[in-house]
mmCIF file of C-alpha atoms in Angstrom:
data_model
loop_
_atom_site.group_PDB
_atom_site.id
_atom_site.type_symbol
_atom_site.label_atom_id
_atom_site.label_comp_id
_atom_site.label_asym_id
_atom_site.label_seq_id
_atom_site.Cartn_x
_atom_site.Cartn_y
_atom_site.Cartn_z
ATOM 1 C CA UNK A 1 -2.312 11.509 12.386
ATOM 2 C CA UNK A 2 -1.040 14.147 9.962
ATOM 3 C CA UNK A 3 2.422 13.795 11.522
ATOM 4 C CA UNK A 4 2.578 10.048 10.944
ATOM 5 C CA UNK A 5 5.652 10.463 8.760
ATOM 6 C CA UNK A 6 7.614 11.604 11.835
ATOM 7 C CA UNK A 7 6.836 8.271 13.533
ATOM 8 C CA UNK A 8 8.389 6.381 10.637
ATOM 9 C CA UNK A 9 11.466 8.618 10.620
ATOM 10 C CA UNK A 10 11.885 7.949 14.352
ATOM 11 C CA UNK A 11 11.472 4.205 13.747
ATOM 12 C CA UNK A 12 14.119 4.345 11.009
ATOM 13 C CA UNK A 13 16.531 6.162 13.339
ATOM 14 C CA UNK A 14 15.956 3.682 16.176
ATOM 15 C CA UNK A 15 16.350 0.770 13.755
ATOM 16 C CA UNK A 16 19.691 2.151 12.562
ATOM 17 C CA UNK A 17 20.895 2.490 16.160
ATOM 18 C CA UNK A 18 19.815 -1.042 17.038
ATOM 19 C CA UNK A 19 21.384 -2.360 13.822
ATOM 20 C CA UNK A 20 24.718 -0.756 14.694
ATOM 21 C CA UNK A 21 24.512 -2.175 18.222
ATOM 22 C CA UNK A 22 23.650 -5.691 17.069
ATOM 23 C CA UNK A 23 26.334 -5.792 14.375
ATOM 24 C CA UNK A 24 28.994 -4.278 16.630
ATOM 25 C CA UNK A 25 28.162 -6.617 19.515
ATOM 26 C CA UNK A 26 28.206 -9.685 17.284
ATOM 27 C CA UNK A 27 31.435 -8.570 15.588
ATOM 28 C CA UNK A 28 33.251 -8.054 18.879
ATOM 29 C CA UNK A 29 31.970 -11.346 20.185
ATOM 30 C CA UNK A 30 33.181 -13.159 17.062
ATOM 31 C CA UNK A 31 36.606 -11.490 17.267
ATOM 32 C CA UNK A 32 36.903 -12.577 20.900
ATOM 33 C CA UNK A 33 35.567 -16.031 20.056
ATOM 34 C CA UNK A 34 38.023 -16.422 17.181
ATOM 35 C CA UNK A 35 40.944 -15.614 19.482
ATOM 36 C CA UNK A 36 39.981 -17.446 22.637
ATOM 37 C CA UNK A 37 37.076 -19.820 22.069
ATOM 38 C CA UNK A 38 38.033 -21.410 18.779
ATOM 39 C CA UNK A 39 35.228 -19.992 16.660
ATOM 40 C CA UNK A 40 35.638 -20.868 13.007
ATOM 41 C CA UNK A 41 33.404 -18.193 11.449
ATOM 42 C CA UNK A 42 35.114 -14.950 10.421
ATOM 43 C CA UNK A 43 34.042 -11.798 12.328
ATOM 44 C CA UNK A 44 32.719 -10.291 9.111
ATOM 45 C CA UNK A 45 29.859 -12.779 9.367
ATOM 46 C CA UNK A 46 28.332 -10.392 11.910
ATOM 47 C CA UNK A 47 27.456 -7.980 9.090
ATOM 48 C CA UNK A 48 24.800 -10.419 7.918
ATOM 49 C CA UNK A 49 22.697 -9.253 10.871
ATOM 50 C CA UNK A 50 22.458 -5.844 9.207
ATOM 51 C CA UNK A 51 20.406 -7.149 6.284
ATOM 52 C CA UNK A 52 16.921 -7.292 7.863
ATOM 53 C CA UNK A 53 17.524 -3.958 9.571
ATOM 54 C CA UNK A 54 18.579 -2.284 6.334
ATOM 55 C CA UNK A 55 15.427 -3.583 4.650
ATOM 56 C CA UNK A 56 13.235 -2.242 7.449
ATOM 57 C CA UNK A 57 15.037 1.136 7.464
ATOM 58 C CA UNK A 58 14.534 1.506 3.704
ATOM 59 C CA UNK A 59 10.846 0.618 4.076
ATOM 60 C CA UNK A 60 10.321 3.129 6.934
ATOM 61 C CA UNK A 61 12.058 5.902 4.992
ATOM 62 C CA UNK A 62 10.019 5.169 1.866
ATOM 63 C CA UNK A 63 6.753 5.220 3.821
ATOM 64 C CA UNK A 64 7.778 8.441 5.616
ATOM 65 C CA UNK A 65 8.565 10.077 2.266
ATOM 66 C CA UNK A 66 5.204 9.105 0.776
ATOM 67 C CA UNK A 67 3.297 10.254 3.883
ATOM 68 C CA UNK A 68 5.138 13.575 3.911
ATOM 69 C CA UNK A 69 4.415 14.119 0.235
ATOM 70 C CA UNK A 70 0.757 13.250 0.782
ATOM 71 C CA UNK A 71 0.544 15.696 3.671
ATOM 72 C CA UNK A 72 1.775 18.673 1.624
ATOM 73 C CA UNK B 1 -20.412 16.797 -20.177
ATOM 74 C CA UNK B 2 -23.593 14.702 -20.254
ATOM 75 C CA UNK B 3 -23.061 13.577 -23.860
ATOM 76 C CA UNK B 4 -19.517 12.349 -23.071
ATOM 77 C CA UNK B 5 -20.677 10.554 -19.965
ATOM 78 C CA UNK B 6 -23.478 8.732 -21.774
ATOM 79 C CA UNK B 7 -20.988 7.659 -24.433
ATOM 80 C CA UNK B 8 -18.395 6.509 -21.853
ATOM 81 C CA UNK B 9 -20.918 4.602 -19.772
ATOM 82 C CA UNK B 10 -22.357 2.901 -22.840
ATOM 83 C CA UNK B 11 -18.888 1.840 -24.052
ATOM 84 C CA UNK B 12 -17.861 0.740 -20.569
ATOM 85 C CA UNK B 13 -20.863 -1.578 -20.437
ATOM 86 C CA UNK B 14 -20.150 -2.951 -23.910
ATOM 87 C CA UNK B 15 -23.418 -1.779 -25.431
ATOM 88 C CA UNK B 16 -24.176 -0.469 -28.892
ATOM 89 C CA UNK B 17 -26.414 2.572 -29.367
ATOM 90 C CA UNK B 18 -29.189 0.275 -30.468
ATOM 91 C CA UNK B 19 -28.867 -1.942 -27.407
ATOM 92 C CA UNK B 20 -28.890 1.047 -25.075
ATOM 93 C CA UNK B 21 -31.904 2.475 -26.915
ATOM 94 C CA UNK B 22 -33.714 -0.811 -26.400
ATOM 95 C CA UNK B 23 -32.940 -0.821 -22.676
ATOM 96 C CA UNK B 24 -34.170 2.765 -22.284
ATOM 97 C CA UNK B 25 -37.147 2.320 -24.573
ATOM 98 C CA UNK B 26 -36.091 5.064 -26.956
ATOM 99 C CA UNK B 27 -34.955 5.123 -30.559
ATOM 100 C CA UNK B 28 -31.328 4.646 -31.636
ATOM 101 C CA UNK B 29 -31.423 8.149 -33.137
ATOM 102 C CA UNK B 30 -32.321 9.572 -29.743
ATOM 103 C CA UNK B 31 -29.249 7.928 -28.159
ATOM 104 C CA UNK B 32 -27.106 9.181 -31.049
ATOM 105 C CA UNK B 33 -28.392 12.740 -30.538
ATOM 106 C CA UNK B 34 -27.680 12.537 -26.794
ATOM 107 C CA UNK B 35 -24.125 11.418 -27.445
ATOM 108 C CA UNK B 36 -23.551 14.133 -30.048
ATOM 109 C CA UNK B 37 -24.917 16.746 -27.695
ATOM 110 C CA UNK B 38 -27.645 17.839 -30.108
ATOM 111 C CA UNK B 39 -30.370 16.700 -27.731
ATOM 112 C CA UNK B 40 -30.749 16.168 -23.994
ATOM 113 C CA UNK B 41 -32.547 13.159 -22.481
ATOM 114 C CA UNK B 42 -35.783 13.779 -20.607
ATOM 115 C CA UNK B 43 -35.700 13.654 -16.833
ATOM 116 C CA UNK B 44 -37.451 10.279 -16.614
ATOM 117 C CA UNK B 45 -34.938 8.797 -19.075
ATOM 118 C CA UNK B 46 -32.112 10.291 -17.011
ATOM 119 C CA UNK B 47 -33.404 8.503 -13.933
ATOM 120 C CA UNK B 48 -33.685 5.212 -15.826
ATOM 121 C CA UNK B 49 -30.148 5.702 -17.199
ATOM 122 C CA UNK B 50 -28.721 6.396 -13.748
ATOM 123 C CA UNK B 51 -30.336 3.208 -12.410
ATOM 124 C CA UNK B 52 -29.179 1.190 -15.374
ATOM 125 C CA UNK B 53 -25.549 2.362 -15.203
ATOM 126 C CA UNK B 54 -25.464 2.427 -11.364
ATOM 127 C CA UNK B 55 -24.499 6.069 -11.200
ATOM 128 C CA UNK B 56 -26.197 9.055 -9.617
ATOM 129 C CA UNK B 57 -28.127 11.635 -11.649
ATOM 130 C CA UNK B 58 -25.750 14.183 -10.115
ATOM 131 C CA UNK B 59 -22.866 12.401 -11.782
ATOM 132 C CA UNK B 60 -24.659 12.511 -15.144
ATOM 133 C CA UNK B 61 -25.773 16.118 -14.929
ATOM 134 C CA UNK B 62 -22.954 17.856 -13.095
ATOM 135 C CA UNK B 63 -19.523 18.539 -14.491
ATOM 136 C CA UNK B 64 -17.576 17.369 -11.451
ATOM 137 C CA UNK B 65 -17.051 13.601 -11.204
ATOM 138 C CA UNK B 66 -19.338 12.658 -8.338
ATOM 139 C CA UNK B 67 -18.669 9.214 -7.091
ATOM 140 C CA UNK B 68 -21.274 6.508 -7.054
ATOM 141 C CA UNK B 69 -22.049 4.601 -3.893
ATOM 142 C CA UNK B 70 -20.156 1.595 -5.224
ATOM 143 C CA UNK B 71 -17.053 3.627 -6.028
ATOM 144 C CA UNK B 72 -17.196 5.297 -2.591
ATOM 145 C CA UNK B 73 -17.357 1.894 -0.932
ATOM 146 C CA UNK B 74 -14.401 0.718 -3.007
ATOM 147 C CA UNK B 75 -12.377 3.814 -2.083
ATOM 148 C CA UNK B 76 -13.134 3.303 1.588
ATOM 149 C CA UNK B 77 -12.011 -0.311 1.378
ATOM 150 C CA UNK B 78 -8.775 0.758 -0.302
ATOM 151 C CA UNK B 79 -8.189 3.349 2.385
ATOM 152 C CA UNK B 80 -8.669 0.697 5.095
ATOM 153 C CA UNK B 81 -6.235 -1.622 3.321
ATOM 154 C CA UNK B 82 -3.684 1.204 3.135
ATOM 155 C CA UNK B 83 -4.058 1.762 6.891
ATOM 156 C CA UNK B 84 -3.559 -1.962 7.530
ATOM 157 C CA UNK B 85 -0.397 -1.811 5.411
ATOM 158 C CA UNK B 86 0.903 1.102 7.496
ATOM 159 C CA UNK B 87 0.157 -0.727 10.744
ATOM 160 C CA UNK B 88 1.897 -3.899 9.526
ATOM 161 C CA UNK B 89 4.988 -1.866 8.577
ATOM 162 C CA UNK B 90 5.120 -0.044 11.908
ATOM 163 C CA UNK B 91 4.504 -3.162 14.031
ATOM 164 C CA UNK B 92 7.182 -5.133 12.206
ATOM 165 C CA UNK B 93 9.691 -2.300 12.557
ATOM 166 C CA UNK B 94 9.024 -2.286 16.327
ATOM 167 C CA UNK B 95 9.320 -6.092 16.505
ATOM 168 C CA UNK B 96 12.645 -5.898 14.692
ATOM 169 C CA UNK B 97 13.896 -3.387 17.265
ATOM 170 C CA UNK B 98 12.738 -5.644 20.104
ATOM 171 C CA UNK B 99 14.382 -8.722 18.629
ATOM 172 C CA UNK B 100 17.548 -6.754 17.966
ATOM 173 C CA UNK B 101 17.727 -5.804 21.630
ATOM 174 C CA UNK B 102 16.948 -9.390 22.575
ATOM 175 C CA UNK B 103 19.816 -10.488 20.362
ATOM 176 C CA UNK B 104 22.248 -8.268 22.246
ATOM 177 C CA UNK B 105 21.033 -9.021 25.731
ATOM 178 C CA UNK B 106 20.417 -12.662 24.879
ATOM 179 C CA UNK B 107 24.127 -12.916 24.039
ATOM 180 C CA UNK B 108 24.144 -16.246 22.262
ATOM 181 C CA UNK B 109 24.149 -14.899 18.731
ATOM 182 C CA UNK B 110 27.853 -14.868 17.989
ATOM 183 C CA UNK B 111 28.340 -18.122 19.858
ATOM 184 C CA UNK B 112 25.861 -19.823 17.551
ATOM 185 C CA UNK B 113 27.596 -18.508 14.431
ATOM 186 C CA UNK B 114 31.069 -19.197 15.709
ATOM 187 C CA UNK B 115 30.264 -22.742 16.795
ATOM 188 C CA UNK B 116 29.585 -23.820 13.233
ATOM 189 C CA UNK B 117 31.519 -23.184 10.087
ATOM 190 C CA UNK B 118 28.513 -22.040 8.122
ATOM 191 C CA UNK B 119 25.939 -19.414 8.920
ATOM 192 C CA UNK B 120 22.938 -21.097 10.502
ATOM 193 C CA UNK B 121 19.649 -19.414 11.127
ATOM 194 C CA UNK B 122 18.270 -19.773 14.596
ATOM 195 C CA UNK B 123 14.762 -18.733 15.680
ATOM 196 C CA UNK B 124 15.689 -15.110 16.317
ATOM 197 C CA UNK B 125 17.290 -14.642 12.916
ATOM 198 C CA UNK B 126 14.312 -16.227 11.163
ATOM 199 C CA UNK B 127 11.917 -13.932 13.034
ATOM 200 C CA UNK B 128 14.007 -10.895 12.125
ATOM 201 C CA UNK B 129 13.953 -11.841 8.459
ATOM 202 C CA UNK B 130 10.192 -12.453 8.608
ATOM 203 C CA UNK B 131 9.701 -9.037 10.247
ATOM 204 C CA UNK B 132 11.718 -7.385 7.478
ATOM 205 C CA UNK B 133 9.729 -9.176 4.775
ATOM 206 C CA UNK B 134 6.397 -8.362 6.443
ATOM 207 C CA UNK B 135 7.348 -4.695 6.622
ATOM 208 C CA UNK B 136 7.959 -4.813 2.851
ATOM 209 C CA UNK B 137 4.526 -6.406 2.429
ATOM 210 C CA UNK B 138 2.983 -3.686 4.604
ATOM 211 C CA UNK B 139 4.639 -0.981 2.544
ATOM 212 C CA UNK B 140 3.430 -2.518 -0.719
ATOM 213 C CA UNK B 141 -0.135 -2.735 0.665
ATOM 214 C CA UNK B 142 0.041 0.910 1.719
ATOM 215 C CA UNK B 143 1.499 2.192 -1.557
ATOM 216 C CA UNK B 144 -0.965 0.319 -3.749
ATOM 217 C CA UNK B 145 -4.066 1.379 -1.840
ATOM 218 C CA UNK B 146 -3.340 4.913 -0.687
ATOM 219 C CA UNK B 147 -5.505 7.793 -1.899
ATOM 220 C CA UNK B 148 -3.600 9.682 -4.546
#
């Protein structure tokens, strides 16, 4: 339980990886869709998916920092 | 010190020296002497004072700040709330990861956005936003109730 801060660091890292995957996948799909399927939304719309992930990453890092400080 | 503690407890409870003296069945001068440190209350008065102020005699007599039962209960409750906050944060972070993966392997995300000219929120997006907001709530709960 004393190493709880590590769990939150790991969660933050995984969240950042998943965020990159989600944004990249959506971006590529929108680029393809714009060219071949007549999508009207610009590919940059895919970056909106990053918002909840960025919030969660910030929260995990903040909690990890506080737990680490408490453990010292 | 005992004199400081008697003074603090009396002020905290909104009592004058006279009112406290009445409650303890002593004179106002006696309470004044206790608070100035020129006299020390008798043991039976100490017991009555500890009951009246809901503190332990240890707290009154010893220099370290010994917690009362009530304060200990409150601290335990705060610690439990902090743990709940941590759990909420962690669970929502995991849910966000799961929904992110679902988004990729579900494959309909970009199609939904591209099919309309404005950004619409489908169920997955709403859940992801809720997870992010709940993780903020969990963090706030944890930070406000952690033991400093």
